[in-house]
Amino acid sequence: GAGVSQTPSNKVTEKGKYVELRCDPISGHTALYWYRQSLGQGPEFLIYFQGTGAADDSGLPNDRFFAVRPEGSVSTLKIQRTERGDSAVYLCASSLNRYSYNEQFFGPGTRLTVL
Amino acid sequence: AQKITQTQPGMFVQEKEAVTLDCTYDTSDPSYGLFWYKQPSSGEMIFLIYQGSYDQQNATEGRYSLNFQKARKSANLVISASQLGDSAMYFCAMREGGDDKIIFGKGTRLHILP
């Protein structure tokens, strides 16, 4: 079956612009996670959804970052007024439910470059 | 304090040899889980192995085993009979108690030499 997909695979934008990154989880997976991976670092947690609601958004760095999952499947990470420091690979992962934490499947990531 | 520490930024190992990648963790929660992920140059994160804090035996998955030393807070990954395809970044990670997020270390880049 299809894995986690993320679009676009690459996004180049200018400082100050707005971007949206999309994640399509594995069908039937209720838990969805966003991580950010800066160059040379491990992934850093941003936000977790259980169904439609954000159950934990403690990793969002500031109020320029926002994520939604209106129908409990596809999720969109939105970044306003992008800054050069936002450049990173944004990873999405999904699991069957919050208890399947040892089975988080990751997407290929979106590489965001802010010029 | 760092929750996950991987002290080896890079390692070079001859093909067919066994490899041990070090990981120490820090938590006061008695219930936690430990993970290892592989990230090839393509960028995807591949789940390798999981160890729960209450598991009595060390986890094994094929050529991967996790050397879990609870008192030392150590969770080293052992890869037996390394292959060229094992060249990648390897991340140790932890999930604490009722938390939903996974905390990752900075990774170890493994190079397998022919």
mmCIF file of C-alpha atoms in Angstrom:
data_model
loop_
_atom_site.group_PDB
_atom_site.id
_atom_site.type_symbol
_atom_site.label_atom_id
_atom_site.label_comp_id
_atom_site.label_asym_id
_atom_site.label_seq_id
_atom_site.Cartn_x
_atom_site.Cartn_y
_atom_site.Cartn_z
ATOM 1 C CA GLY A 1 0.000 0.000 0.000
ATOM 2 C CA ALA A 2 0.951 3.643 -0.291
ATOM 3 C CA GLY A 3 3.180 5.125 2.353
ATOM 4 C CA VAL A 4 3.177 8.626 3.782
ATOM 5 C CA SER A 5 3.454 11.194 1.022
ATOM 6 C CA GLN A 6 4.514 14.824 1.273
ATOM 7 C CA THR A 7 4.236 17.623 -1.228
ATOM 8 C CA PRO A 8 6.063 19.484 -2.519
ATOM 9 C CA SER A 9 9.339 17.595 -2.231
ATOM 10 C CA ASN A 10 11.216 20.876 -2.525
ATOM 11 C CA LYS A 11 10.083 24.423 -1.868
ATOM 12 C CA VAL A 12 12.157 27.544 -2.389
ATOM 13 C CA THR A 13 10.683 30.787 -1.160
ATOM 14 C CA GLU A 14 11.737 34.297 -0.265
ATOM 15 C CA LYS A 15 12.005 35.676 3.206
ATOM 16 C CA GLY A 16 8.675 37.018 4.386
ATOM 17 C CA LYS A 17 6.518 34.801 2.177
ATOM 18 C CA TYR A 18 3.847 32.332 3.274
ATOM 19 C CA VAL A 19 4.233 28.594 2.587
ATOM 20 C CA GLU A 20 2.072 25.517 2.965
ATOM 21 C CA LEU A 21 3.457 22.000 3.241
ATOM 22 C CA ARG A 22 1.164 19.032 2.790
ATOM 23 C CA CYS A 23 1.226 15.577 4.346
ATOM 24 C CA ASP A 24 -0.908 12.647 3.241
ATOM 25 C CA PRO A 25 -0.692 9.900 5.884
ATOM 26 C CA ILE A 26 -1.199 6.193 5.427
ATOM 27 C CA SER A 27 -4.890 5.446 5.022
ATOM 28 C CA GLY A 28 -6.529 4.631 8.333
ATOM 29 C CA HIS A 29 -3.770 6.132 10.460
ATOM 30 C CA THR A 30 -5.298 8.420 13.060
ATOM 31 C CA ALA A 31 -2.057 9.753 14.543
ATOM 32 C CA LEU A 32 -0.019 12.262 12.540
ATOM 33 C CA TYR A 33 3.209 13.986 13.508
ATOM 34 C CA TRP A 34 5.247 16.846 12.056
ATOM 35 C CA TYR A 35 8.979 17.115 12.660
ATOM 36 C CA ARG A 36 11.624 19.563 11.444
ATOM 37 C CA GLN A 37 15.132 18.420 10.619
ATOM 38 C CA SER A 38 17.816 21.067 10.300
ATOM 39 C CA LEU A 39 21.087 20.275 8.576
ATOM 40 C CA GLY A 40 23.236 17.930 10.629
ATOM 41 C CA GLN A 41 20.606 17.452 13.313
ATOM 42 C CA GLY A 42 18.045 14.860 14.266
ATOM 43 C CA PRO A 43 14.365 15.508 13.648
ATOM 44 C CA GLU A 44 12.736 17.872 16.119
ATOM 45 C CA PHE A 45 9.097 17.431 17.106
ATOM 46 C CA LEU A 46 6.682 20.167 16.065
ATOM 47 C CA ILE A 47 3.093 18.987 16.488
ATOM 48 C CA TYR A 48 1.000 15.839 16.900
ATOM 49 C CA PHE A 49 -2.573 15.246 15.738
ATOM 50 C CA GLN A 50 -4.902 12.556 16.970
ATOM 51 C CA GLY A 51 -7.726 12.631 14.468
ATOM 52 C CA THR A 52 -8.629 16.217 13.629
ATOM 53 C CA GLY A 53 -7.345 17.837 16.793
ATOM 54 C CA ALA A 54 -3.840 18.963 17.667
ATOM 55 C CA ALA A 55 -3.157 16.920 20.803
ATOM 56 C CA ASP A 56 0.313 18.373 21.363
ATOM 57 C CA ASP A 57 1.650 21.493 19.654
ATOM 58 C CA SER A 58 4.404 22.160 22.169
ATOM 59 C CA GLY A 59 7.117 21.899 19.530
ATOM 60 C CA LEU A 60 5.899 24.719 17.292
ATOM 61 C CA PRO A 61 8.669 27.336 17.566
ATOM 62 C CA ASN A 62 6.446 30.424 17.451
ATOM 63 C CA ASP A 63 3.095 31.712 16.249
ATOM 64 C CA ARG A 64 4.243 31.907 12.636
ATOM 65 C CA PHE A 65 3.807 28.136 12.502
ATOM 66 C CA PHE A 66 0.378 26.562 12.353
ATOM 67 C CA ALA A 67 -0.927 23.169 11.271
ATOM 68 C CA VAL A 68 -4.369 21.800 10.496
ATOM 69 C CA ARG A 69 -5.935 18.441 9.815
ATOM 70 C CA PRO A 70 -9.588 19.305 9.153
ATOM 71 C CA GLU A 71 -10.858 15.882 8.129
ATOM 72 C CA GLY A 72 -8.532 13.699 10.135
ATOM 73 C CA SER A 73 -6.418 12.586 7.191
ATOM 74 C CA VAL A 74 -4.397 15.118 5.170
ATOM 75 C CA SER A 75 -2.525 17.703 7.208
ATOM 76 C CA THR A 76 -1.095 21.053 6.165
ATOM 77 C CA LEU A 77 1.744 22.822 7.949
ATOM 78 C CA LYS A 78 1.559 26.571 7.385
ATOM 79 C CA ILE A 79 4.414 28.975 7.919
ATOM 80 C CA GLN A 80 3.815 32.712 7.790
ATOM 81 C CA ARG A 81 6.433 35.410 7.204
ATOM 82 C CA THR A 82 9.140 32.846 6.557
ATOM 83 C CA GLU A 83 12.636 33.490 7.858
ATOM 84 C CA ARG A 84 15.972 32.085 6.688
ATOM 85 C CA GLY A 85 16.151 30.061 9.905
ATOM 86 C CA ASP A 86 13.042 28.145 8.830
ATOM 87 C CA SER A 87 15.088 26.416 6.133
ATOM 88 C CA ALA A 88 15.030 22.695 6.943
ATOM 89 C CA VAL A 89 13.498 19.406 5.903
ATOM 90 C CA TYR A 90 9.972 19.078 7.254
ATOM 91 C CA LEU A 91 9.067 15.468 7.956
ATOM 92 C CA CYS A 92 5.643 14.031 8.481
ATOM 93 C CA ALA A 93 4.936 10.675 10.117
ATOM 94 C CA SER A 94 1.802 8.690 10.836
ATOM 95 C CA SER A 95 0.873 5.729 12.969
ATOM 96 C CA LEU A 96 -2.278 3.664 13.379
ATOM 97 C CA ASN A 97 -3.025 5.367 16.664
ATOM 98 C CA ARG A 98 -1.182 7.022 19.515
ATOM 99 C CA TYR A 99 -0.387 3.631 21.035
ATOM 100 C CA SER A 100 1.407 2.417 17.891
ATOM 101 C CA TYR A 101 4.337 4.644 18.715
ATOM 102 C CA ASN A 102 6.809 1.952 17.739
ATOM 103 C CA GLU A 103 5.342 1.972 14.259
ATOM 104 C CA GLN A 104 5.635 5.574 13.122
ATOM 105 C CA PHE A 105 6.053 5.662 9.363
ATOM 106 C CA PHE A 106 7.817 8.691 7.947
ATOM 107 C CA GLY A 107 7.296 10.440 4.642
ATOM 108 C CA PRO A 108 10.153 11.546 2.377
ATOM 109 C CA GLY A 109 10.037 15.108 3.678
ATOM 110 C CA THR A 110 9.738 18.558 2.155
ATOM 111 C CA ARG A 111 12.973 20.480 1.830
ATOM 112 C CA LEU A 112 12.194 24.142 2.496
ATOM 113 C CA THR A 113 14.723 26.769 1.501
ATOM 114 C CA VAL A 114 14.109 30.374 2.485
ATOM 115 C CA LEU A 115 16.270 32.819 0.557
ATOM 116 C CA ALA B 1 20.253 18.578 29.509
ATOM 117 C CA GLN B 2 20.156 16.524 26.350
ATOM 118 C CA LYS B 3 17.681 13.691 26.454
ATOM 119 C CA ILE B 4 19.473 11.580 23.849
ATOM 120 C CA THR B 5 23.236 11.607 23.398
ATOM 121 C CA GLN B 6 25.031 10.028 20.486
ATOM 122 C CA THR B 7 28.745 10.614 20.966
ATOM 123 C CA GLN B 8 29.970 9.247 17.629
ATOM 124 C CA PRO B 9 29.389 11.788 14.858
ATOM 125 C CA GLY B 10 30.911 9.421 12.301
ATOM 126 C CA MET B 11 32.174 5.855 12.034
ATOM 127 C CA PHE B 12 34.031 3.882 9.379
ATOM 128 C CA VAL B 13 33.662 0.110 9.452
ATOM 129 C CA GLN B 14 34.849 -2.651 7.152
ATOM 130 C CA GLU B 15 32.155 -4.614 5.364
ATOM 131 C CA LYS B 16 31.073 -7.810 7.152
ATOM 132 C CA GLU B 17 32.255 -6.564 10.536
ATOM 133 C CA ALA B 18 29.869 -5.967 13.426
ATOM 134 C CA VAL B 19 29.120 -2.350 14.371
ATOM 135 C CA THR B 20 28.036 -0.832 17.666
ATOM 136 C CA LEU B 21 26.461 2.615 17.625
ATOM 137 C CA ASP B 22 26.339 4.271 21.032
ATOM 138 C CA CYS B 23 23.337 5.941 22.608
ATOM 139 C CA THR B 24 22.709 7.168 26.130
ATOM 140 C CA TYR B 25 19.470 8.706 27.313
ATOM 141 C CA ASP B 26 18.209 10.768 30.184
ATOM 142 C CA THR B 27 14.760 10.448 31.701
ATOM 143 C CA SER B 28 13.198 10.276 35.140
ATOM 144 C CA ASP B 29 10.052 8.613 33.797
ATOM 145 C CA PRO B 30 9.989 4.875 34.624
ATOM 146 C CA SER B 31 8.001 4.183 31.452
ATOM 147 C CA TYR B 32 9.680 4.994 28.169
ATOM 148 C CA GLY B 33 10.525 3.552 24.783
ATOM 149 C CA LEU B 34 13.741 3.640 22.832
ATOM 150 C CA PHE B 35 14.040 3.591 19.052
ATOM 151 C CA TRP B 36 16.638 3.421 16.360
ATOM 152 C CA TYR B 37 16.031 4.852 12.911
ATOM 153 C CA LYS B 38 18.136 4.718 9.751
ATOM 154 C CA GLN B 39 18.214 7.666 7.362
ATOM 155 C CA PRO B 40 19.877 6.935 4.009
ATOM 156 C CA SER B 41 20.975 9.745 1.722
ATOM 157 C CA SER B 42 17.509 9.682 0.140
ATOM 158 C CA GLY B 43 16.246 11.277 3.362
ATOM 159 C CA GLU B 44 13.508 8.896 4.468
ATOM 160 C CA MET B 45 13.496 7.764 8.095
ATOM 161 C CA ILE B 46 13.368 3.986 8.382
ATOM 162 C CA PHE B 47 12.329 2.429 11.677
ATOM 163 C CA LEU B 48 14.766 -0.315 12.736
ATOM 164 C CA ILE B 49 14.090 -1.465 16.268
ATOM 165 C CA TYR B 50 12.206 -0.630 19.467
ATOM 166 C CA GLN B 51 12.843 -1.374 23.143
ATOM 167 C CA GLY B 52 10.344 -0.700 25.904
ATOM 168 C CA SER B 53 11.652 0.214 29.348
ATOM 169 C CA TYR B 54 9.875 -2.740 30.922
ATOM 170 C CA ASP B 55 10.966 -5.272 28.331
ATOM 171 C CA GLN B 56 13.020 -7.970 29.986
ATOM 172 C CA GLN B 57 14.928 -9.026 26.922
ATOM 173 C CA ASN B 58 16.977 -7.029 24.472
ATOM 174 C CA ALA B 59 15.117 -6.336 21.245
ATOM 175 C CA THR B 60 16.327 -8.007 18.058
ATOM 176 C CA GLU B 61 15.242 -7.548 14.439
ATOM 177 C CA GLY B 62 17.241 -9.544 11.927
ATOM 178 C CA ARG B 63 20.782 -8.168 11.879
ATOM 179 C CA TYR B 64 19.862 -5.424 14.360
ATOM 180 C CA SER B 65 19.900 -5.819 18.104
ATOM 181 C CA LEU B 66 19.563 -3.276 20.858
ATOM 182 C CA ASN B 67 21.933 -3.632 23.793
ATOM 183 C CA PHE B 68 19.724 -2.226 26.566
ATOM 184 C CA GLN B 69 21.571 -1.422 29.789
ATOM 185 C CA LYS B 70 18.873 0.170 31.928
ATOM 186 C CA ALA B 71 21.022 1.057 34.948
ATOM 187 C CA ARG B 72 23.537 2.800 32.696
ATOM 188 C CA LYS B 73 20.757 4.404 30.611
ATOM 189 C CA SER B 74 22.357 3.046 27.513
ATOM 190 C CA ALA B 75 20.683 1.709 24.356
ATOM 191 C CA ASN B 76 23.384 0.842 21.859
ATOM 192 C CA LEU B 77 22.499 -0.484 18.416
ATOM 193 C CA VAL B 78 24.454 -3.489 17.205
ATOM 194 C CA ILE B 79 24.498 -4.323 13.506
ATOM 195 C CA SER B 80 25.926 -7.747 12.758
ATOM 196 C CA ALA B 81 27.692 -8.600 9.499
ATOM 197 C CA SER B 82 27.557 -5.060 8.120
ATOM 198 C CA GLN B 83 26.740 -4.491 4.449
ATOM 199 C CA LEU B 84 27.492 -1.635 2.073
ATOM 200 C CA GLY B 85 23.809 -0.724 2.154
ATOM 201 C CA ASP B 86 24.077 -0.023 5.869
ATOM 202 C CA SER B 87 25.910 3.236 5.094
ATOM 203 C CA ALA B 88 23.557 5.937 6.392
ATOM 204 C CA MET B 89 22.773 8.230 9.314
ATOM 205 C CA TYR B 90 21.492 6.425 12.377
ATOM 206 C CA PHE B 91 19.341 8.128 14.984
ATOM 207 C CA CYS B 92 18.612 6.990 18.498
ATOM 208 C CA ALA B 93 15.331 8.292 19.880
ATOM 209 C CA MET B 94 13.105 8.099 22.941
ATOM 210 C CA ARG B 95 9.442 8.445 23.836
ATOM 211 C CA GLU B 96 8.685 9.182 27.488
ATOM 212 C CA GLY B 97 5.698 7.900 29.439
ATOM 213 C CA GLY B 98 2.415 9.233 28.136
ATOM 214 C CA ASP B 99 4.128 11.652 25.785
ATOM 215 C CA ASP B 100 3.349 11.368 22.102
ATOM 216 C CA LYS B 101 6.449 12.926 20.625
ATOM 217 C CA ILE B 102 9.698 11.158 19.888
ATOM 218 C CA ILE B 103 12.920 12.918 20.876
ATOM 219 C CA PHE B 104 15.849 12.267 18.573
ATOM 220 C CA GLY B 105 19.597 12.387 19.083
ATOM 221 C CA LYS B 106 21.918 14.155 16.662
ATOM 222 C CA GLY B 107 22.785 10.966 14.842
ATOM 223 C CA THR B 108 25.833 8.943 13.846
ATOM 224 C CA ARG B 109 26.937 8.745 10.236
ATOM 225 C CA LEU B 110 28.023 5.202 9.451
ATOM 226 C CA HIS B 111 30.270 4.470 6.483
ATOM 227 C CA ILE B 112 30.738 0.831 5.470
ATOM 228 C CA LEU B 113 33.949 0.280 3.540
ATOM 229 C CA PRO B 114 34.244 -2.423 0.846
#
